[in-house]
mmCIF file of C-alpha atoms in Angstrom:
data_model
loop_
_atom_site.group_PDB
_atom_site.id
_atom_site.type_symbol
_atom_site.label_atom_id
_atom_site.label_comp_id
_atom_site.label_asym_id
_atom_site.label_seq_id
_atom_site.Cartn_x
_atom_site.Cartn_y
_atom_site.Cartn_z
ATOM 1 C CA MET U 1 9.874 -16.888 18.892
ATOM 2 C CA PHE U 2 8.176 -19.886 17.235
ATOM 3 C CA ALA U 3 5.093 -19.534 19.454
ATOM 4 C CA TYR U 4 4.979 -15.817 18.748
ATOM 5 C CA VAL U 5 5.073 -16.395 14.967
ATOM 6 C CA VAL U 6 2.373 -19.080 15.250
ATOM 7 C CA ARG U 7 0.108 -16.698 17.192
ATOM 8 C CA ARG U 8 0.643 -14.017 14.565
ATOM 9 C CA LEU U 9 -0.148 -16.502 11.771
ATOM 10 C CA ILE U 10 -3.396 -17.481 13.513
ATOM 11 C CA SER U 11 -4.428 -13.840 13.943
ATOM 12 C CA THR U 12 -3.530 -13.210 10.278
ATOM 13 C CA PHE U 13 -5.788 -16.072 9.240
ATOM 14 C CA VAL U 14 -8.658 -14.668 11.355
ATOM 15 C CA VAL U 15 -8.221 -11.225 9.819
ATOM 16 C CA MET U 16 -8.294 -12.651 6.287
ATOM 17 C CA VAL U 17 -11.468 -14.616 7.094
ATOM 18 C CA LEU U 18 -13.149 -11.410 8.286
ATOM 19 C CA VAL U 19 -11.954 -9.617 5.141
ATOM 20 C CA GLY U 20 -13.362 -12.460 3.065
ATOM 21 C CA VAL U 21 -16.767 -12.192 4.776
ATOM 22 C CA PHE U 22 -16.827 -8.445 4.227
ATOM 23 C CA VAL U 23 -15.836 -8.717 0.560
ATOM 24 C CA PHE U 24 -18.412 -11.438 -0.061
ATOM 25 C CA LEU U 25 -21.197 -9.424 1.586
ATOM 26 C CA LEU U 26 -20.126 -6.313 -0.341
ATOM 27 C CA LEU U 27 -22.073 -7.533 -3.358
ATOM 28 C CA HIS U 28 -25.133 -8.474 -1.313
ATOM 29 C CA PHE U 29 -25.224 -5.294 0.810
ATOM 30 C CA SER U 30 -25.289 -3.108 -2.291
ATOM 31 C CA PRO U 31 -28.710 -1.469 -2.702
ATOM 32 C CA GLY U 32 -31.028 -3.362 -5.018
ATOM 33 C CA ASP U 33 -30.690 -6.737 -6.734
ATOM 34 C CA PRO U 34 -26.987 -7.471 -7.476
ATOM 35 C CA ALA U 35 -27.867 -9.170 -10.760
ATOM 36 C CA THR U 36 -29.901 -6.144 -11.859
ATOM 37 C CA LEU U 37 -27.094 -3.788 -10.854
ATOM 38 C CA ILE U 38 -24.555 -5.750 -12.865
ATOM 39 C CA ALA U 39 -26.847 -6.174 -15.873
ATOM 40 C CA GLY U 40 -27.541 -2.456 -16.158
ATOM 41 C CA ASP U 41 -30.692 -0.490 -16.912
ATOM 42 C CA ASN U 42 -31.268 -1.867 -20.433
ATOM 43 C CA ALA U 43 -31.142 -5.584 -19.552
ATOM 44 C CA ASP U 44 -34.248 -7.723 -19.873
ATOM 45 C CA ALA U 45 -35.474 -10.308 -17.351
ATOM 46 C CA GLU U 46 -33.769 -13.194 -19.161
ATOM 47 C CA GLN U 47 -30.364 -11.496 -19.072
ATOM 48 C CA ILE U 48 -30.789 -10.661 -15.376
ATOM 49 C CA GLU U 49 -31.715 -14.258 -14.568
ATOM 50 C CA SER U 50 -28.722 -15.508 -16.573
ATOM 51 C CA ILE U 51 -26.354 -13.294 -14.550
ATOM 52 C CA ARG U 52 -28.013 -14.392 -11.306
ATOM 53 C CA LYS U 53 -27.445 -18.067 -12.132
ATOM 54 C CA GLY U 54 -23.944 -17.404 -13.442
ATOM 55 C CA LEU U 55 -22.946 -15.789 -10.144
ATOM 56 C CA GLY U 56 -24.768 -18.434 -8.107
ATOM 57 C CA LEU U 57 -27.053 -15.810 -6.582
ATOM 58 C CA ASP U 58 -30.049 -18.152 -6.779
ATOM 59 C CA GLN U 59 -28.542 -20.362 -4.057
ATOM 60 C CA PRO U 60 -28.778 -19.884 -0.252
ATOM 61 C CA LEU U 61 -26.383 -17.251 1.098
ATOM 62 C CA LEU U 62 -24.325 -19.710 3.164
ATOM 63 C CA VAL U 63 -23.891 -22.016 0.155
ATOM 64 C CA GLN U 64 -22.839 -19.049 -1.947
ATOM 65 C CA PHE U 65 -20.242 -18.060 0.664
ATOM 66 C CA MET U 66 -18.815 -21.568 0.972
ATOM 67 C CA ASN U 67 -18.551 -21.982 -2.818
ATOM 68 C CA TRP U 68 -17.023 -18.537 -3.203
ATOM 69 C CA SER U 69 -14.499 -19.160 -0.385
ATOM 70 C CA LEU U 70 -13.384 -22.473 -1.910
ATOM 71 C CA ARG U 71 -12.869 -20.838 -5.291
ATOM 72 C CA VAL U 72 -10.892 -17.948 -3.752
ATOM 73 C CA LEU U 73 -8.642 -20.378 -1.871
ATOM 74 C CA GLN U 74 -7.851 -21.970 -5.253
ATOM 75 C CA GLY U 75 -7.033 -18.579 -6.789
ATOM 76 C CA ASP U 76 -10.326 -18.371 -8.706
ATOM 77 C CA PHE U 77 -11.913 -14.950 -8.191
ATOM 78 C CA GLY U 78 -14.595 -15.524 -10.812
ATOM 79 C CA ILE U 79 -15.201 -14.087 -14.262
ATOM 80 C CA SER U 80 -15.366 -10.414 -15.142
ATOM 81 C CA VAL U 81 -18.931 -9.464 -15.998
ATOM 82 C CA PHE U 82 -17.867 -7.175 -18.845
ATOM 83 C CA THR U 83 -14.723 -8.742 -20.361
ATOM 84 C CA GLN U 84 -15.717 -12.366 -19.611
ATOM 85 C CA ALA U 85 -12.060 -12.993 -18.704
ATOM 86 C CA PRO U 86 -10.918 -14.634 -15.444
ATOM 87 C CA VAL U 87 -10.450 -11.981 -12.768
ATOM 88 C CA ILE U 88 -7.089 -13.411 -11.695
ATOM 89 C CA ASN U 89 -5.787 -13.010 -15.269
ATOM 90 C CA LEU U 90 -6.937 -9.375 -15.410
ATOM 91 C CA ILE U 91 -5.182 -8.636 -12.103
ATOM 92 C CA VAL U 92 -1.958 -10.451 -13.058
ATOM 93 C CA GLU U 93 -1.810 -8.525 -16.357
ATOM 94 C CA ARG U 94 -1.965 -5.240 -14.412
ATOM 95 C CA LEU U 95 0.370 -6.308 -11.595
ATOM 96 C CA GLU U 96 3.751 -5.127 -12.951
ATOM 97 C CA PRO U 97 3.049 -1.345 -12.953
ATOM 98 C CA THR U 98 1.513 -1.514 -9.460
ATOM 99 C CA VAL U 99 4.316 -3.591 -7.955
ATOM 100 C CA SER U 100 6.943 -1.396 -9.616
ATOM 101 C CA LEU U 101 5.331 1.766 -8.249
ATOM 102 C CA ALA U 102 4.895 0.298 -4.748
ATOM 103 C CA VAL U 103 8.497 -0.963 -4.525
ATOM 104 C CA THR U 104 10.086 2.267 -5.804
ATOM 105 C CA THR U 105 7.878 4.335 -3.495
ATOM 106 C CA LEU U 106 8.743 2.213 -0.454
ATOM 107 C CA LEU U 107 12.478 2.464 -1.193
ATOM 108 C CA PHE U 108 12.274 6.191 -1.897
ATOM 109 C CA ALA U 109 10.217 6.906 1.214
ATOM 110 C CA ALA U 110 12.236 4.753 3.599
ATOM 111 C CA LEU U 111 15.663 6.003 2.475
ATOM 112 C CA VAL U 112 14.768 9.702 2.263
ATOM 113 C CA ALA U 113 12.532 9.832 5.334
ATOM 114 C CA VAL U 114 14.903 8.016 7.692
ATOM 115 C CA ALA U 115 17.797 10.244 6.582
ATOM 116 C CA ILE U 116 15.699 13.387 7.117
ATOM 117 C CA GLY U 117 14.456 12.171 10.505
ATOM 118 C CA VAL U 118 17.963 11.301 11.751
ATOM 119 C CA VAL U 119 19.465 14.621 10.636
ATOM 120 C CA SER U 120 16.530 16.583 12.097
ATOM 121 C CA ALA U 121 16.921 14.833 15.453
ATOM 122 C CA TRP U 122 20.681 15.386 15.462
ATOM 123 C CA LYS U 123 20.223 19.068 14.578
ATOM 124 C CA ALA U 124 17.070 19.533 16.690
ATOM 125 C CA GLY U 125 16.085 23.190 17.017
ATOM 126 C CA SER U 126 18.385 24.348 14.221
ATOM 127 C CA TRP U 127 17.282 25.896 10.930
ATOM 128 C CA ILE U 128 17.918 22.517 9.243
ATOM 129 C CA ASP U 129 15.450 20.841 11.601
ATOM 130 C CA GLN U 130 12.870 23.591 11.068
ATOM 131 C CA VAL U 131 13.189 23.399 7.270
ATOM 132 C CA PHE U 132 12.869 19.593 7.221
ATOM 133 C CA MET U 133 9.920 19.462 9.634
ATOM 134 C CA GLY U 134 8.188 22.400 7.931
ATOM 135 C CA GLY U 135 8.576 20.586 4.615
ATOM 136 C CA ALA U 136 7.214 17.423 6.236
ATOM 137 C CA ILE U 137 4.061 19.240 7.361
ATOM 138 C CA VAL U 138 3.535 20.667 3.878
ATOM 139 C CA GLY U 139 4.220 17.309 2.243
ATOM 140 C CA PHE U 140 1.783 15.485 4.495
ATOM 141 C CA SER U 141 -0.914 18.118 3.892
ATOM 142 C CA LEU U 142 -0.819 17.975 0.090
ATOM 143 C CA PRO U 143 -3.098 15.434 -1.636
ATOM 144 C CA VAL U 144 -1.397 12.973 -3.971
ATOM 145 C CA PHE U 145 -3.175 14.259 -7.071
ATOM 146 C CA VAL U 146 -2.118 17.875 -6.367
ATOM 147 C CA VAL U 147 1.539 16.860 -6.030
ATOM 148 C CA GLY U 148 1.205 14.753 -9.183
ATOM 149 C CA TYR U 149 -0.225 17.530 -11.354
ATOM 150 C CA VAL U 150 2.358 20.056 -10.067
ATOM 151 C CA LEU U 151 5.197 17.641 -10.897
ATOM 152 C CA ILE U 152 3.743 16.983 -14.356
ATOM 153 C CA TYR U 153 3.460 20.728 -15.039
ATOM 154 C CA ILE U 154 7.045 21.478 -13.931
ATOM 155 C CA PHE U 155 9.076 18.473 -15.058
ATOM 156 C CA SER U 156 7.051 17.234 -18.027
ATOM 157 C CA MET U 157 5.309 20.246 -19.579
ATOM 158 C CA GLN U 158 7.781 23.040 -18.782
ATOM 159 C CA LEU U 159 11.201 21.358 -18.510
ATOM 160 C CA LYS U 160 10.272 18.337 -20.676
ATOM 161 C CA TRP U 161 12.639 16.095 -18.691
ATOM 162 C CA LEU U 162 10.232 13.259 -17.947
ATOM 163 C CA PRO U 163 7.191 11.691 -19.657
ATOM 164 C CA VAL U 164 3.784 13.087 -18.752
ATOM 165 C CA GLN U 165 1.966 9.780 -18.467
ATOM 166 C CA GLY U 166 2.206 6.110 -19.320
ATOM 167 C CA TYR U 167 4.255 3.101 -18.287
ATOM 168 C CA THR U 168 7.126 1.295 -20.008
ATOM 169 C CA PRO U 169 7.583 -2.372 -18.984
ATOM 170 C CA ILE U 170 10.997 -3.158 -17.499
ATOM 171 C CA ALA U 171 11.510 -5.731 -20.261
ATOM 172 C CA GLU U 172 11.764 -2.830 -22.749
ATOM 173 C CA GLY U 173 14.633 -1.208 -20.866
ATOM 174 C CA VAL U 174 15.495 -0.227 -17.305
ATOM 175 C CA LEU U 175 16.054 3.461 -18.133
ATOM 176 C CA PRO U 176 12.647 4.070 -19.834
ATOM 177 C CA TRP U 177 11.021 2.073 -17.024
ATOM 178 C CA ALA U 178 12.729 4.201 -14.361
ATOM 179 C CA LYS U 179 11.997 7.511 -16.145
ATOM 180 C CA GLY U 180 8.308 6.687 -16.255
ATOM 181 C CA LEU U 181 8.228 5.941 -12.515
ATOM 182 C CA ILE U 182 10.149 8.960 -11.166
ATOM 183 C CA LEU U 183 7.223 11.393 -11.017
ATOM 184 C CA PRO U 184 4.615 8.848 -9.806
ATOM 185 C CA THR U 185 7.040 7.680 -7.099
ATOM 186 C CA ILE U 186 7.681 11.204 -5.826
ATOM 187 C CA ALA U 187 3.975 12.089 -5.955
ATOM 188 C CA LEU U 188 2.932 8.979 -4.062
ATOM 189 C CA GLY U 189 5.899 8.986 -1.680
ATOM 190 C CA THR U 190 5.774 12.635 -0.558
ATOM 191 C CA SER U 191 3.194 12.182 2.200
ATOM 192 C CA TYR U 192 4.767 8.836 3.112
ATOM 193 C CA VAL U 193 8.185 10.507 3.507
ATOM 194 C CA ALA U 194 6.659 13.223 5.705
ATOM 195 C CA LEU U 195 4.991 10.689 7.993
ATOM 196 C CA ILE U 196 8.049 8.442 8.422
ATOM 197 C CA ALA U 197 10.406 11.423 8.849
ATOM 198 C CA ARG U 198 8.387 12.857 11.734
ATOM 199 C CA ILE U 199 8.168 9.501 13.527
ATOM 200 C CA THR U 200 11.889 8.886 12.969
ATOM 201 C CA ARG U 201 12.755 12.296 14.410
ATOM 202 C CA ALA U 202 10.584 11.764 17.500
ATOM 203 C CA SER U 203 12.013 8.284 18.125
ATOM 204 C CA MET U 204 15.588 9.447 17.633
ATOM 205 C CA LEU U 205 15.120 12.399 20.018
ATOM 206 C CA GLU U 206 13.880 10.027 22.727
ATOM 207 C CA ILE U 207 16.833 7.670 22.241
ATOM 208 C CA LEU U 208 19.407 10.489 22.060
ATOM 209 C CA SER U 209 18.232 11.757 25.476
ATOM 210 C CA GLN U 210 18.972 8.404 27.161
ATOM 211 C CA ASP U 211 21.836 8.122 29.666
ATOM 212 C CA TYR U 212 23.741 5.523 27.636
ATOM 213 C CA MET U 213 23.874 7.932 24.703
ATOM 214 C CA ARG U 214 25.407 10.615 26.914
ATOM 215 C CA THR U 215 27.887 8.003 28.142
ATOM 216 C CA ALA U 216 28.794 7.095 24.576
ATOM 217 C CA ARG U 217 29.289 10.777 23.760
ATOM 218 C CA ALA U 218 31.503 11.186 26.858
ATOM 219 C CA LYS U 219 33.620 8.215 25.757
ATOM 220 C CA GLY U 220 34.300 9.942 22.465
ATOM 221 C CA VAL U 221 32.122 7.838 20.168
ATOM 222 C CA SER U 222 31.790 9.590 16.824
ATOM 223 C CA ALA U 223 28.520 11.217 15.791
ATOM 224 C CA ARG U 224 28.095 8.678 12.996
ATOM 225 C CA GLY U 225 28.687 5.792 15.401
ATOM 226 C CA MET U 226 26.179 7.177 17.887
ATOM 227 C CA LEU U 227 23.482 7.838 15.304
ATOM 228 C CA ILE U 228 23.805 4.702 13.173
ATOM 229 C CA GLY U 229 25.297 2.222 15.615
ATOM 230 C CA HIS U 230 23.274 3.031 18.723
ATOM 231 C CA ALA U 231 20.365 5.446 18.270
ATOM 232 C CA LEU U 232 18.891 4.367 14.930
ATOM 233 C CA ARG U 233 18.851 0.683 15.817
ATOM 234 C CA ASN U 234 17.122 1.314 19.144
ATOM 235 C CA ALA U 235 14.629 3.641 17.446
ATOM 236 C CA GLY U 236 13.894 1.015 14.808
ATOM 237 C CA VAL U 237 10.659 -0.461 16.210
ATOM 238 C CA PRO U 238 8.519 2.730 15.888
ATOM 239 C CA ILE U 239 10.016 3.428 12.444
ATOM 240 C CA VAL U 240 9.264 -0.075 11.163
ATOM 241 C CA THR U 241 5.769 0.150 12.691
ATOM 242 C CA ILE U 242 4.911 3.348 10.854
ATOM 243 C CA ILE U 243 6.245 1.916 7.581
ATOM 244 C CA GLY U 244 3.812 -0.989 7.967
ATOM 245 C CA ILE U 245 0.855 1.186 8.955
ATOM 246 C CA GLY U 246 1.628 3.595 6.142
ATOM 247 C CA PHE U 247 1.415 0.755 3.630
ATOM 248 C CA ALA U 248 -2.392 1.110 3.770
ATOM 249 C CA MET U 249 -1.958 4.743 2.782
ATOM 250 C CA LEU U 250 0.323 3.577 -0.004
ATOM 251 C CA ILE U 251 -2.320 1.194 -1.379
ATOM 252 C CA SER U 252 -5.021 3.870 -1.453
ATOM 253 C CA GLY U 253 -2.527 6.301 -2.991
ATOM 254 C CA VAL U 254 -1.649 3.818 -5.730
ATOM 255 C CA VAL U 255 -5.221 3.978 -7.051
ATOM 256 C CA ILE U 256 -5.093 7.785 -7.313
ATOM 257 C CA THR U 257 -1.519 7.927 -8.650
ATOM 258 C CA GLU U 258 -2.193 5.388 -11.393
ATOM 259 C CA THR U 259 -5.205 7.427 -12.465
ATOM 260 C CA VAL U 260 -3.264 10.733 -12.535
ATOM 261 C CA PHE U 261 -0.296 9.291 -14.451
ATOM 262 C CA ASN U 262 -2.359 6.899 -16.586
ATOM 263 C CA LEU U 263 -0.476 3.822 -15.382
ATOM 264 C CA PRO U 264 -2.190 0.563 -16.442
ATOM 265 C CA GLY U 265 -1.986 -1.003 -12.989
ATOM 266 C CA VAL U 266 -4.368 -2.725 -10.600
ATOM 267 C CA GLY U 267 -5.471 0.646 -9.224
ATOM 268 C CA ARG U 268 -6.734 1.750 -12.656
ATOM 269 C CA LEU U 269 -8.408 -1.644 -13.024
ATOM 270 C CA VAL U 270 -10.259 -1.076 -9.732
ATOM 271 C CA VAL U 271 -11.367 2.429 -10.754
ATOM 272 C CA ASP U 272 -12.639 1.180 -14.130
ATOM 273 C CA SER U 273 -14.390 -1.773 -12.454
ATOM 274 C CA ILE U 274 -16.142 0.479 -9.926
ATOM 275 C CA ALA U 275 -17.377 2.700 -12.751
ATOM 276 C CA LYS U 276 -18.750 -0.391 -14.565
ATOM 277 C CA ARG U 277 -19.931 -2.091 -11.351
ATOM 278 C CA ASP U 278 -17.839 -5.145 -12.216
ATOM 279 C CA TYR U 279 -18.175 -6.708 -8.759
ATOM 280 C CA PRO U 280 -16.068 -9.874 -9.293
ATOM 281 C CA VAL U 281 -13.049 -7.731 -10.251
ATOM 282 C CA ILE U 282 -13.621 -5.375 -7.307
ATOM 283 C CA GLN U 283 -13.864 -8.319 -4.910
ATOM 284 C CA GLY U 284 -10.704 -9.923 -6.301
ATOM 285 C CA ALA U 285 -8.699 -6.699 -6.071
ATOM 286 C CA ILE U 286 -9.818 -6.038 -2.479
ATOM 287 C CA ILE U 287 -8.879 -9.578 -1.431
ATOM 288 C CA ILE U 288 -5.406 -9.266 -2.977
ATOM 289 C CA PHE U 289 -4.760 -5.763 -1.607
ATOM 290 C CA SER U 290 -5.922 -6.863 1.853
ATOM 291 C CA GLY U 291 -3.804 -10.011 1.701
ATOM 292 C CA VAL U 292 -0.687 -8.042 0.789
ATOM 293 C CA TYR U 293 -1.350 -5.533 3.571
ATOM 294 C CA VAL U 294 -1.838 -8.272 6.177
ATOM 295 C CA LEU U 295 1.298 -10.118 5.018
ATOM 296 C CA ILE U 296 3.381 -6.921 5.162
ATOM 297 C CA ASN U 297 2.269 -6.318 8.740
ATOM 298 C CA LEU U 298 2.943 -9.960 9.610
ATOM 299 C CA LEU U 299 6.501 -9.583 8.314
ATOM 300 C CA ILE U 300 6.893 -6.390 10.335
ATOM 301 C CA ASP U 301 5.689 -8.132 13.491
ATOM 302 C CA VAL U 302 8.279 -10.860 12.903
ATOM 303 C CA LEU U 303 10.890 -8.186 12.207
ATOM 304 C CA TYR U 304 10.216 -6.731 15.683
ATOM 305 C CA THR U 305 11.741 -9.817 17.263
ATOM 306 C CA LEU U 306 14.931 -9.364 15.224
ATOM 307 C CA ILE U 307 15.249 -5.651 16.047
ATOM 308 C CA ASP U 308 14.385 -6.079 19.730
ATOM 309 C CA PRO U 309 14.696 -9.688 21.043
ATOM 310 C CA ARG U 310 12.766 -8.692 24.185
ATOM 311 C CA ILE U 311 9.542 -8.536 22.159
ATOM 312 C CA ARG U 312 7.642 -11.784 22.609
ATOM 313 C CA TYR U 313 4.068 -10.625 23.193
#
C-alpha cells in the first residue's frame, strides 16, 4: 500500500505542475499585451509600464515562471490589481461560504443519492424505481441556475420559509447559517444526487445478481443485511469514484450557485475578477480549486485500498 500511495503522490505532484504551467501561461496566452489588458482602455503608457514591472512581465518568460512558482509554493499568489490586497487574503476571506456550501452539498448528495440508488436497485422495475430514476433524469437535465430560481420563487417568495439570498456566518448562529444554505445546497446538489443515484443503482444491480448474494438470500439473511452488509460495501468503489469525479462538477456549480444566491464566496470572487480582468486573483483561485480537486481524488484513490484491499495498481 505504501508504494501505491507514493506513486499516487508523485502523479499528483506532476498534475499540479501541469496545472501551474497552464495557469501561468493563462495570462500570457490572453490576446494582446497582459499589462494593457489589466490597465484598461484609459491607462497611459506610464501606468502600463508600471503594471508590467509590478507583475515582472519585463523579464524573460522562464524567469517569470520560476519566480511565480516559488511565490506560489510559499502561498503568495500576488497582489490584486484592483484592490491592491494580497490575493491569498482575498481568497481566505471568501473561503467560509464556499467551504460551507461544498460540505453541505457533498453530505446532502451522498446521503440522499446512495439511499435512492439502493432502494431503486432493491425495487428494480417497480413504480418506486421508475419514479426515482425518472426524477434522476430530470434532476440531471436541469441547470443549477434554473433549479435555484425555482426554489427561490417557491420557498422564499411564495412560502417565505427561507431567505432569498445572502449568507450568515456560522459564528452568528448555526440555525441562521443552516437556513441560508438549504436552498443553495439543494440547487447545487440536485444534479449531483441524480448522477450518484444512477451509478449506485447500476452498481447495486450488478452486485445483487452475483451468486453469493443468492446464497445469502437462501440462507435467510435479512434484506437490510444483504443490502448494507454485503451489496453496498462491494459496490462502493464505483460510488466513491463518481463522488470524486463529480467534485469537478461541484466546483463549477459553486460559481453559479454563489452568483444566483448572492453568497460572498470564492466563486463570486472569481466571477467579479473575470469581469475586471484581475488575473492574479483568477490564477490564485484556479490553483486552489485545482489543488483541492486533485487532493480529493488522491484521497479517493487511497480509499479504494480500504474498500477493496485487492486494489494495488
